[in-house]
XYZ file of C-alpha atoms in Angstrom:
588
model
C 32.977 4.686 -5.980
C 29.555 5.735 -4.767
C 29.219 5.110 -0.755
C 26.130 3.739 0.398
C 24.929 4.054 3.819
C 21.613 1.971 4.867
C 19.583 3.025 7.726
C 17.323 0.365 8.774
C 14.719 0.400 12.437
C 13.726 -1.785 15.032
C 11.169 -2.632 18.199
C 9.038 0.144 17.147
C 8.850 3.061 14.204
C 8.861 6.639 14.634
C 12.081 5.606 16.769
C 13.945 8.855 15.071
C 15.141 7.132 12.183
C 14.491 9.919 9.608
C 16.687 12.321 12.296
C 19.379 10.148 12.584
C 19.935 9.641 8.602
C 19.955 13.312 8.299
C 22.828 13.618 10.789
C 24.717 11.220 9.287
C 24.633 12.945 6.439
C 25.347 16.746 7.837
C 28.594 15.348 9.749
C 29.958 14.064 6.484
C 28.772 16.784 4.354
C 30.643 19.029 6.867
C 33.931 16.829 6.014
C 33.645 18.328 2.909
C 31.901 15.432 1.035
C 28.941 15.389 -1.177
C 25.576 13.824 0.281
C 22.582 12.961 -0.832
C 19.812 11.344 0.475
C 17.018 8.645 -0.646
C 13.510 7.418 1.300
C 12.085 3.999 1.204
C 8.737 3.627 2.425
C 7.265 0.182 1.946
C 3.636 1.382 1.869
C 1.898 0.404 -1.812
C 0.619 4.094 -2.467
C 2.313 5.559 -5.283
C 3.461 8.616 -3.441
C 2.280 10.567 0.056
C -0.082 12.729 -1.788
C -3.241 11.431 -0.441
C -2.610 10.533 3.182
C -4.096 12.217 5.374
C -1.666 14.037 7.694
C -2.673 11.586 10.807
C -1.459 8.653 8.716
C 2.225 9.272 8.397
C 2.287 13.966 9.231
C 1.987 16.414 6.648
C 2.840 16.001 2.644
C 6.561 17.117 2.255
C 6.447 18.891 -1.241
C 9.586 19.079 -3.503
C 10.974 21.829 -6.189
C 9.146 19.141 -8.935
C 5.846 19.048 -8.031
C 6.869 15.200 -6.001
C 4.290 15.129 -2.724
C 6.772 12.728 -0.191
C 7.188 11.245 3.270
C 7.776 14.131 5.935
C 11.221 12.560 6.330
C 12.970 13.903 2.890
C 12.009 17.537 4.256
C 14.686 16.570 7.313
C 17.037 15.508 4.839
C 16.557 19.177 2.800
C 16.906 21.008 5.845
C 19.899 19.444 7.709
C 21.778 18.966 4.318
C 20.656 22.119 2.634
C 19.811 20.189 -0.671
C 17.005 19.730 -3.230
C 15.994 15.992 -3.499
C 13.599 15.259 -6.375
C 10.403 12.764 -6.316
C 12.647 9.857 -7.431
C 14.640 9.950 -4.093
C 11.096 8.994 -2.313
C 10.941 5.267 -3.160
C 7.724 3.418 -2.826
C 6.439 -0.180 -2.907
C 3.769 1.472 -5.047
C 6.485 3.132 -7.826
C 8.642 -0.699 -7.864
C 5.508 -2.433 -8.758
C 4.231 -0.256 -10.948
C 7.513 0.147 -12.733
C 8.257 -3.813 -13.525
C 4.654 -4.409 -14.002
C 5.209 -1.626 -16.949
C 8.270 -3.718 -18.009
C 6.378 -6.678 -18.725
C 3.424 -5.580 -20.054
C 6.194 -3.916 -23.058
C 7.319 -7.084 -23.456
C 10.753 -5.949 -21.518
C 11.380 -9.394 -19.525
C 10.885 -11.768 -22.880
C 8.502 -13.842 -21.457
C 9.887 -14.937 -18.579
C 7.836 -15.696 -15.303
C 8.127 -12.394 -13.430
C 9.011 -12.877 -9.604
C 9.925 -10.894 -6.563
C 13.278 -12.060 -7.046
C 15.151 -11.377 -9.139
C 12.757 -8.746 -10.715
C 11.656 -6.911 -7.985
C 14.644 -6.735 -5.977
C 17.029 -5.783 -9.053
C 14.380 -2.867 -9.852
C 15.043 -1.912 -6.440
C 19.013 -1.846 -6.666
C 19.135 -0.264 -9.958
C 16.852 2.052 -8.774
C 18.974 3.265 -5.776
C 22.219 2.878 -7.875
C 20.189 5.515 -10.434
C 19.162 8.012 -7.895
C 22.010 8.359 -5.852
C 24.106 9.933 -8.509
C 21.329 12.657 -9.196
C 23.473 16.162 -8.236
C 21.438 17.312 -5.161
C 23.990 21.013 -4.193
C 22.765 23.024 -6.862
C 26.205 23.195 -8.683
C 26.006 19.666 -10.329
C 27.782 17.510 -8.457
C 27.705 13.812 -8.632
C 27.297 12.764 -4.471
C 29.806 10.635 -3.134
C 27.362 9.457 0.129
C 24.075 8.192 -0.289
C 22.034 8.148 2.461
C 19.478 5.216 2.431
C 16.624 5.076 4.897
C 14.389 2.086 4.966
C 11.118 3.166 6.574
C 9.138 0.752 9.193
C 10.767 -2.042 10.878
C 12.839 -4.696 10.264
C 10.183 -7.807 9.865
C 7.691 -5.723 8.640
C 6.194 -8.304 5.990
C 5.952 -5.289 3.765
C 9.770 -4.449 3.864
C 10.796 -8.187 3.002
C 11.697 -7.288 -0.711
C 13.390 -4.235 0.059
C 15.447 -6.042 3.113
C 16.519 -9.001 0.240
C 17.730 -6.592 -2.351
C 19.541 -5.078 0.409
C 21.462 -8.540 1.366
C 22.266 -8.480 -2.494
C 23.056 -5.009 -3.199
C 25.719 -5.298 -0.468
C 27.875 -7.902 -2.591
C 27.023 -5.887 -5.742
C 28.657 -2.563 -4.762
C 31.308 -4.696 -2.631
C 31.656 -4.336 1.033
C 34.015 -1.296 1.641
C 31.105 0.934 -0.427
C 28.642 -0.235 2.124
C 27.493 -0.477 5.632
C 24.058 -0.519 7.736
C 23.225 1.671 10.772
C 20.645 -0.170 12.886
C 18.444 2.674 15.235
C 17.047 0.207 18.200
C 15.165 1.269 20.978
C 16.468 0.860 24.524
C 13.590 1.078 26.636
C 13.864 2.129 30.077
C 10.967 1.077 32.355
C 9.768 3.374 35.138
C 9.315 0.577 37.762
C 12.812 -0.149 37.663
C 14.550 2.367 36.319
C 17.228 -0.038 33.785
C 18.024 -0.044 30.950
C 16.927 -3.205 28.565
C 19.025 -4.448 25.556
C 16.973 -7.293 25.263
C 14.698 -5.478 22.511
C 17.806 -4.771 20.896
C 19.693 -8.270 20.960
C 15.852 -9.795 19.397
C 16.537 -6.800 16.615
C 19.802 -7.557 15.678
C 19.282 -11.011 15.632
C 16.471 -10.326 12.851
C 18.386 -8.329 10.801
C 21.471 -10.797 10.907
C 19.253 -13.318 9.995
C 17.891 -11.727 6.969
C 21.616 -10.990 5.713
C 22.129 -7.730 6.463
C 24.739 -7.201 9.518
C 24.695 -3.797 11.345
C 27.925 -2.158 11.263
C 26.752 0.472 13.602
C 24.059 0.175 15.859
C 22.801 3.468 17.269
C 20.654 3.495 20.748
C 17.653 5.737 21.168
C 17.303 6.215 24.703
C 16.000 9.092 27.166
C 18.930 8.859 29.163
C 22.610 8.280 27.644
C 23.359 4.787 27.613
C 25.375 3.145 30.726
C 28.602 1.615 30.020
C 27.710 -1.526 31.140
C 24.574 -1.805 28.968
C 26.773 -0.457 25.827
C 29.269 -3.534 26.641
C 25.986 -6.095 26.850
C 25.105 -4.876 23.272
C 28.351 -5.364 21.863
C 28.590 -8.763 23.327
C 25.195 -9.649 22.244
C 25.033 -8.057 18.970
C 28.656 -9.222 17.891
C 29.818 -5.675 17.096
C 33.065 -3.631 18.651
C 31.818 -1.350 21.871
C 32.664 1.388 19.791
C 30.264 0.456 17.245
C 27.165 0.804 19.640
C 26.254 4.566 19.975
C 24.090 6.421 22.472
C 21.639 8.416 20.611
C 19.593 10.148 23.651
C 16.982 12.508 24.009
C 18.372 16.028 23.748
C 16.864 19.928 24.310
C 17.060 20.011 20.188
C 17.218 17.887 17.085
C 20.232 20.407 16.022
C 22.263 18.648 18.871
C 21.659 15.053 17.105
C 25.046 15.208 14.716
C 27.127 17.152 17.724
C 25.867 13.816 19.237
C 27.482 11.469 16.713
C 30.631 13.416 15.974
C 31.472 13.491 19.600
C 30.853 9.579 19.606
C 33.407 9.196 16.881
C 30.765 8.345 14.114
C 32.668 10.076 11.396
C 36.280 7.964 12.287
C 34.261 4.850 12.299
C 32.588 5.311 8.735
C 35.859 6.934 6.961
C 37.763 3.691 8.474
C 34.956 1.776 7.196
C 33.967 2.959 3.879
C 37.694 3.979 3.265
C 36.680 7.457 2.709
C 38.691 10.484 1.849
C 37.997 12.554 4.815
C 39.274 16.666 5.529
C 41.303 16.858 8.784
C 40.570 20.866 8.792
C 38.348 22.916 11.144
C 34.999 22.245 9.711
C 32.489 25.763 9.649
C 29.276 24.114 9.460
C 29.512 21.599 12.522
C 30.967 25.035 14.291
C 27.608 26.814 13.428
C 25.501 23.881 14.369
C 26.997 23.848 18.002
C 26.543 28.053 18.329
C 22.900 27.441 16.903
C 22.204 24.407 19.742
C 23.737 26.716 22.174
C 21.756 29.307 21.665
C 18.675 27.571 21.200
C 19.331 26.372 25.079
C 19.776 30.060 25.959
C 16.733 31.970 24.286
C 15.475 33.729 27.539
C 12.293 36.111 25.457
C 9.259 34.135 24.349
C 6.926 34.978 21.507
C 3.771 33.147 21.140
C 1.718 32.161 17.608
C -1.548 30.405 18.127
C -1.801 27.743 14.879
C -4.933 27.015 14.161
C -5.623 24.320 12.266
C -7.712 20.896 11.827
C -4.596 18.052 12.615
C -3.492 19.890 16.005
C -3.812 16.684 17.502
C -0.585 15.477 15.869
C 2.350 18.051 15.643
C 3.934 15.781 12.887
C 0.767 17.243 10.757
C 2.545 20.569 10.427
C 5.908 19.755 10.834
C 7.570 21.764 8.170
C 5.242 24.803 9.635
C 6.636 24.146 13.050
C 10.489 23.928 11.783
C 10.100 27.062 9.690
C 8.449 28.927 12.916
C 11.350 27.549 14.932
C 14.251 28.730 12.337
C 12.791 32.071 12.424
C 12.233 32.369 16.267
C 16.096 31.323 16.433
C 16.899 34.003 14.348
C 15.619 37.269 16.190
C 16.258 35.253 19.584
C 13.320 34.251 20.743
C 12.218 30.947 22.464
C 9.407 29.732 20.358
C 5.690 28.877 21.910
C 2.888 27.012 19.990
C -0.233 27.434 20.858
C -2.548 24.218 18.942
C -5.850 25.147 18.686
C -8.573 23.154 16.834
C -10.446 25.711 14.446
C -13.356 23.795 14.903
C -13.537 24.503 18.485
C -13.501 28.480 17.660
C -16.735 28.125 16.034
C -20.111 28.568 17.467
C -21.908 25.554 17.919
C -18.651 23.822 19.977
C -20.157 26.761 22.109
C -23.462 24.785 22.386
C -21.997 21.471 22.553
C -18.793 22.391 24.951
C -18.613 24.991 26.068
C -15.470 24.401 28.021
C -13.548 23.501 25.050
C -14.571 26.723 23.292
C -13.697 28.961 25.794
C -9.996 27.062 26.088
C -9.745 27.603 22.537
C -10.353 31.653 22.339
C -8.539 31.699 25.320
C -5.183 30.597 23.637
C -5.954 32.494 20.733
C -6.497 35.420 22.103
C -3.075 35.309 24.225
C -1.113 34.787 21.608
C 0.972 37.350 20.538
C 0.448 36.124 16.817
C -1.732 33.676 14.260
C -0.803 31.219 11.677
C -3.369 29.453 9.451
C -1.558 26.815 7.886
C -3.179 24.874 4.368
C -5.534 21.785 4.694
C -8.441 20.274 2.719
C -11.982 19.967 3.393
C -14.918 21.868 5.186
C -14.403 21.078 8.899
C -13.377 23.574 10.366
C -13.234 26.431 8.266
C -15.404 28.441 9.745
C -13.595 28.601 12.574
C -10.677 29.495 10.979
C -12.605 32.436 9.221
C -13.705 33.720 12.814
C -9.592 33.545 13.895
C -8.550 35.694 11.386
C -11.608 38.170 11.517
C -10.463 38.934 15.253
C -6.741 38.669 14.151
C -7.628 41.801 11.448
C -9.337 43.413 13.860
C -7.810 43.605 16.531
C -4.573 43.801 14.724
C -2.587 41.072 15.531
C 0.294 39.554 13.571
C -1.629 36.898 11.104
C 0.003 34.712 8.414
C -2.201 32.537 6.205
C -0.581 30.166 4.068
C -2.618 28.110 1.126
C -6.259 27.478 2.804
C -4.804 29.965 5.076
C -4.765 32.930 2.304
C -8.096 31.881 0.684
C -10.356 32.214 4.046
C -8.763 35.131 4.504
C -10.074 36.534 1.001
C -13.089 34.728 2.388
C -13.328 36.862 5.768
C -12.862 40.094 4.436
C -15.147 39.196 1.412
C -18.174 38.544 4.297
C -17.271 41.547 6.739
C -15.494 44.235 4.920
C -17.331 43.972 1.188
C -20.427 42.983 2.427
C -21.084 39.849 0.720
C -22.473 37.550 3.775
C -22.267 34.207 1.702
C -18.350 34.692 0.347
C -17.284 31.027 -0.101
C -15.016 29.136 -1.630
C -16.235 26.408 -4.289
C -14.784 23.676 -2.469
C -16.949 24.155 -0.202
C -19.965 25.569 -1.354
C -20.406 25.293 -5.372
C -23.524 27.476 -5.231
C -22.153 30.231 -3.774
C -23.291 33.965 -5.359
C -20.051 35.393 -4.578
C -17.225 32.656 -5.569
C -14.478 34.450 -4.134
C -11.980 31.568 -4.543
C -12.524 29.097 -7.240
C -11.161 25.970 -8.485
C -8.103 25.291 -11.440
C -9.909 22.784 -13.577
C -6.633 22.156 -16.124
C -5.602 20.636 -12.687
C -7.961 18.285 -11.300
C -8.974 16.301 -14.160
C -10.738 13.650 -11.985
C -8.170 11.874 -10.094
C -6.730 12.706 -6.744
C -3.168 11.424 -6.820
C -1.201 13.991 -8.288
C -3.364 16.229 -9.960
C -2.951 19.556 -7.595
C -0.842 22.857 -8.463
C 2.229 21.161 -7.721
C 6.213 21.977 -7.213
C 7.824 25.502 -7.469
C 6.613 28.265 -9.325
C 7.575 31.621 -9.727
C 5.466 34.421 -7.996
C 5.768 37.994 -9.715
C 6.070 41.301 -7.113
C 3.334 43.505 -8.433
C 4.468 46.950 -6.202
C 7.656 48.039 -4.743
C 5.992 49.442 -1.645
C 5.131 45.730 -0.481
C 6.611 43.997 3.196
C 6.948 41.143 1.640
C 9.124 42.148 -1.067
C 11.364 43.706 1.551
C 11.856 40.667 3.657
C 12.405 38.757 0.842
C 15.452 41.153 -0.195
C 13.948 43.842 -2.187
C 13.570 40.702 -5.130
C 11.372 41.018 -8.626
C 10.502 37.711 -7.703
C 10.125 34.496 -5.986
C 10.403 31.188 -6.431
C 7.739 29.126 -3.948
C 6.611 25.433 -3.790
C 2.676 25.108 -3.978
C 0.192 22.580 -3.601
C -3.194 23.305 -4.127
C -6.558 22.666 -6.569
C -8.106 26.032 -6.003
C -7.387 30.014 -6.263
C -8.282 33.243 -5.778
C -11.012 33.991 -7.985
C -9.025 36.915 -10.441
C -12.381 38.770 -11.632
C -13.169 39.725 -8.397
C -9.486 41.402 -7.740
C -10.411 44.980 -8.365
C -13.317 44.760 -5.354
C -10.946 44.069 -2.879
C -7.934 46.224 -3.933
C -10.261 49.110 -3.950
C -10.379 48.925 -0.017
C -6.977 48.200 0.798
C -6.707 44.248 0.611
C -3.950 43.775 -1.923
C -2.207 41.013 -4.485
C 0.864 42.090 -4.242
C 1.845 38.950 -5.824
C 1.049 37.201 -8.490
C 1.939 34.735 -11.090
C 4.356 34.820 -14.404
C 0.883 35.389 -16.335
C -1.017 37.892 -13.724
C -3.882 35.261 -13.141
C -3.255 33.638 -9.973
C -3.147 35.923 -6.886
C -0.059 34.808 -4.896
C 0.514 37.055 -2.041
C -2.433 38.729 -0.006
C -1.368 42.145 1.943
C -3.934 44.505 4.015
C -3.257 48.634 4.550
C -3.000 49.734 7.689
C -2.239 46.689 9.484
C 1.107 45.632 11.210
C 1.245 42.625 9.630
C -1.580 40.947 7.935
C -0.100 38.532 5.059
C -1.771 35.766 3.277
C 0.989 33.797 0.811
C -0.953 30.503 -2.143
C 2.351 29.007 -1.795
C 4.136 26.602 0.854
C 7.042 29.084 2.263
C 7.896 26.328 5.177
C 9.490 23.394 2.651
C 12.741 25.667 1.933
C 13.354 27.731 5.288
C 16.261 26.487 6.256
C 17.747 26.887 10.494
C 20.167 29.234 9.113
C 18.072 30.700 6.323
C 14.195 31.056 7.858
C 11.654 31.521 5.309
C 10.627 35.817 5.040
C 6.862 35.338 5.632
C 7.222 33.299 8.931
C 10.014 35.719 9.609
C 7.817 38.293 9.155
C 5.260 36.773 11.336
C 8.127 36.433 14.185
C 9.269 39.711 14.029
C 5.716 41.047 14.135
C 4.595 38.869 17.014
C 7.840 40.018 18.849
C 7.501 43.564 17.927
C 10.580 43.990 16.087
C 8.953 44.035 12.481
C 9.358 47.815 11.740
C 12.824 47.989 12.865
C 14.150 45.193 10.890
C 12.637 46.979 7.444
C 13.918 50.581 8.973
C 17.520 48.706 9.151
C 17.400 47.492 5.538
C 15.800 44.147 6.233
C 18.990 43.835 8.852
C 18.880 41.487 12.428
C 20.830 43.453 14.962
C 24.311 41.732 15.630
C 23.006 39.602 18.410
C 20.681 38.017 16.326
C 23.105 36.588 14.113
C 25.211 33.653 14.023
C 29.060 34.376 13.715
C 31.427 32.860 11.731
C 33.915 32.203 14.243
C 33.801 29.150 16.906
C 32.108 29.777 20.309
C 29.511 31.484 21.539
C 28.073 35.217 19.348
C 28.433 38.228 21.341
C 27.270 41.975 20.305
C 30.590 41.962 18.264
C 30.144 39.120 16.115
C 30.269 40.058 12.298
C 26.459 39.612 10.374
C 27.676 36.783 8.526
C 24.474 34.407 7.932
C 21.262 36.639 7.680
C 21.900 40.079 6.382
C 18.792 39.466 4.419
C 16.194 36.861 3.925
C 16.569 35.700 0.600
């Protein structure tokens, strides 16, 4: 039988739910089980696709084409899977799906009603998904890992909540259990610890139906024994059922956390599952890869600049990928935010102070990323960081919006055509260097972008991006976006050295962007950051890493090879010189 394991939030959100769901699932993945993973958010749009990035962080893209909640990129990268758009359940998709029903004529008549209707289009839903193979080698899961966004008594979660309290006699009670995250807050003025958040939680839940069988504590200091016996006492649950989730140097440390805590005895007792007693490799190589996170000594800095720096959940998937591929060559990773609308002249004017701050970072960075986005603010200034970032010949990486200014800079300063635009931002542009896809906007925004992965075509065999992506013919990328390099205008800019190296299956769409003479100037249309992986970084932020840190040309000179310190070992402890290149021979 199908295990199902319900994470559900309280006192606040953004308490590390999303985190703590993906941990669960790594520590019983490494038991040898099959996990997969499924995201309720009980907002009423359809799917993330057009939230802006300061409403719930960036648009997680998936191998279909589904735009999701930041959270199911977590579950990809701690479980190594591929979810699909169905494991992203909205209020939006429910409603829309039983108001489809009846208008067919599928509930004969009868008065349609949150319950049963919506609630049993939620459980069959669930039941549905979590039997969708996730590994790659199609395999039904035996775990399915349920997180219920928000909190519970959100008014907006009630029907999810009630077809919870059903589902759990459905599916019986040893194929189900809840986790409860709670926040213990810890006031400066005294210094204690408070359950008292917690206890008003618990009591909630309980008295919706659903009764937590674990109930983990996030906390910024690990939880005091005495506080851990209140809980139990209070939330009528075994001490050992109450676990100390604290802050830690790295999210990698969160399932160490939980194994150590005796999380995987508890839910094997609980959900009588078969469980493997033997030495388990992956938890081994998520304890080096926390250890030598805490160790990294050398520092390499990339200035991103974008137009959401003021929340880092914007680019999170950009920040992960930089951080697996720091990790890999060693290196302690530094962000530098910078607002590209500060880089441009008339912040100058207006504040002056700010603009200065902003060049400052940039130019002390020992590299430059310019992630995707949407819209005009900003864009100029992002044309004026990579301009100094080509000439002064610093590691750049532009990725989406990222590539197209750059076809846009060298358009203006290198062709000579002064009013080089993009259509989406101004249609009357003589020189429309990047265009839009009209078979894919047909009028409305939900949905209607390039979407999902598609396969990018190496052009050349004398390309740096077809070495750190393993000497391949190809690659297969996730994209998102409405507009493109325009292709009759390829020949202009290949004739001085700016190259498409990549493009699509049919040779229209210009995929990759490299410049001569440059140590490492790389535009990519595509979204690399949604499949790097911590052991498996993504080759163009690799790239940009080993640039930034100097180490670019000899990493291609050894065969696209990290030196045996770079690498994590198969055995347990800690990698020295000796250890065996077991993980990252090459990128891809």
């Amino acid at each position: 039988m199908m295990k199902y394991i319900l994470v559900t939030g309280g006192v606040i959100s953004g308490i590390g739910k999303g985190i703590i769901a993906s941990s669960v699932g790594t520590i019983l993945k490494s038991c040898g089980l099959h996990v997969t993973a499924i995201k309720i958010d009980p907002y009423i749009n359809i799917d993330a696709g057009t939230f802006s990035p300061y409403e719930h962080g960036e648009v997680f893209v998936l191998d279909d084409g589904g735009e999701v909640d930041l959270d199911l990129g977590n579950y990809e990268r701690f479980l190594d899977i591929r979810l699909t758009k169905d494991n992203n359940l909205t209020t939006g998709k429910i409603y829309q799906s039983v108001i489809n029903k009846e208008r067919r004529g599928d509930y004969l008549g009868k008065t349609v009603q949150v319950v049963p209707h919506i609630t049993d289009a939620i459980q069959e839903w669930v039941m549905k998904q979590a039997k969708v193979p996730v590994d790659g080698d199609e395999t039904e899961p035996q775990v399915c890992v349920i997180e219920l966004g928000g909190t519970v008594g959100d008014i907006e979660s009630m029907p999810f909540i009630e077809a919870f309290r059903q589902f759990q006699f459905k599916v019986k009670r040893e194929n189900f259990c809840n986790i409860h995250v709670s926040l213990i807050p810890q006031p400066s003025a005294t210094g204690e610890q408070k359950t008292k958040p917690t206890q008003n939680s618990v009591r909630e839940l309980r008295g919706l139906g659903l009764s937590p069988d674990l109930i983990m504590c996030r906390c910024t200091t690990p939880l005091e024994n005495s506080v851990k016996e209140k809980i139990s006492m209070f939330c009528h649950v075994e001490p050992q059922q109450v676990i100390c989730v604290h802050d830690v140097s790295s999210i990698y440390r969160v399932p160490l956390l939980l194994e150590d805590q005796g999380v995987v005895g508890y839910l094997s007792s609980r959900l009588n599952m078969p469980i493997e007693t033997k030495s388990r490799t992956m938890l081994t190589k998520w304890k080096e890869m926390s250890d030598r996170s805490d160790r990294l000594l050398e520092q390499c800095s990339i200035a991103l600049v974008g137009k959401y720096t003021k929340f880092s959940d914007s680019y999170a998937s950009v920040i992960k990928a930089l951080e697996h591929s720091a990790l890999a060559i060693s290196h302690r990773l530094e962000v530098k935010y910078i607002d590209s609308a500060s880089l441009e002249p008339t912040t100058l004017q207006e504040e002056p102070v700010k603009y200065h701050d902003a060049w400052q970072k940039l130019c002390s960075a020992d590299g430059v990323l310019v992630p995707g986005g949407f819209g005009v603010r900003g864009t100029e200034g992002k044309i004026h960081a990579i301009n100094w970032a080509r000439k002064q010949r610093k590691p750049f990486l532009g990725v989406c919006l990222g590539m197209q200014l750059a076809v846009c800079e060298y358009a203006r300063n290198v062709l000579g055509w002064p009013d080089a635009n993009s259509t989406e931002f101004d249609p009357e542009s003589k020189h429309p260097v990047v265009i839009d896809m009209p078979e894919h906007n047909p009028g409305q925004m939900g949905g209607t972008m390039r979407l999902g992965k598609r396969r990018t075509i190496f052009k050349t065999s004398n390309s740096i991006m077809r070495k750190l992506y393993g000497d391949a013919e190809y690659v297969e990328e996730r994209h998102r976006h409405r507009f493109e390099v325009n292709p009759e205008l390829k020949s202009h800019f290949e004739d001085k050295g700016f190259r498409f190296v990549g493009q699509d299956v049919e040779g229209e769409r210009m995929e990759i962007i490299e410049l001569d003479d440059h140590p490492y100037f790389v535009g990519v249309q595509y979204h690399p950051e949604f499949t790097s992986r911590p052991i498996k970084p993504s080759p163009p932020y690799l790239g940009l890493l080993l640039a930034a840190a100097g180490k670019l040309q000899g990493y291609l000179q050894k065969g696209c090879r990290l030196s045996p310190r770079d690498v994590y070992s198969d055995r347990s402890g800690s990698s020295t010189p000796d250890s065996e290149i077991s993980e990252i021979p090459t990128c891809y």
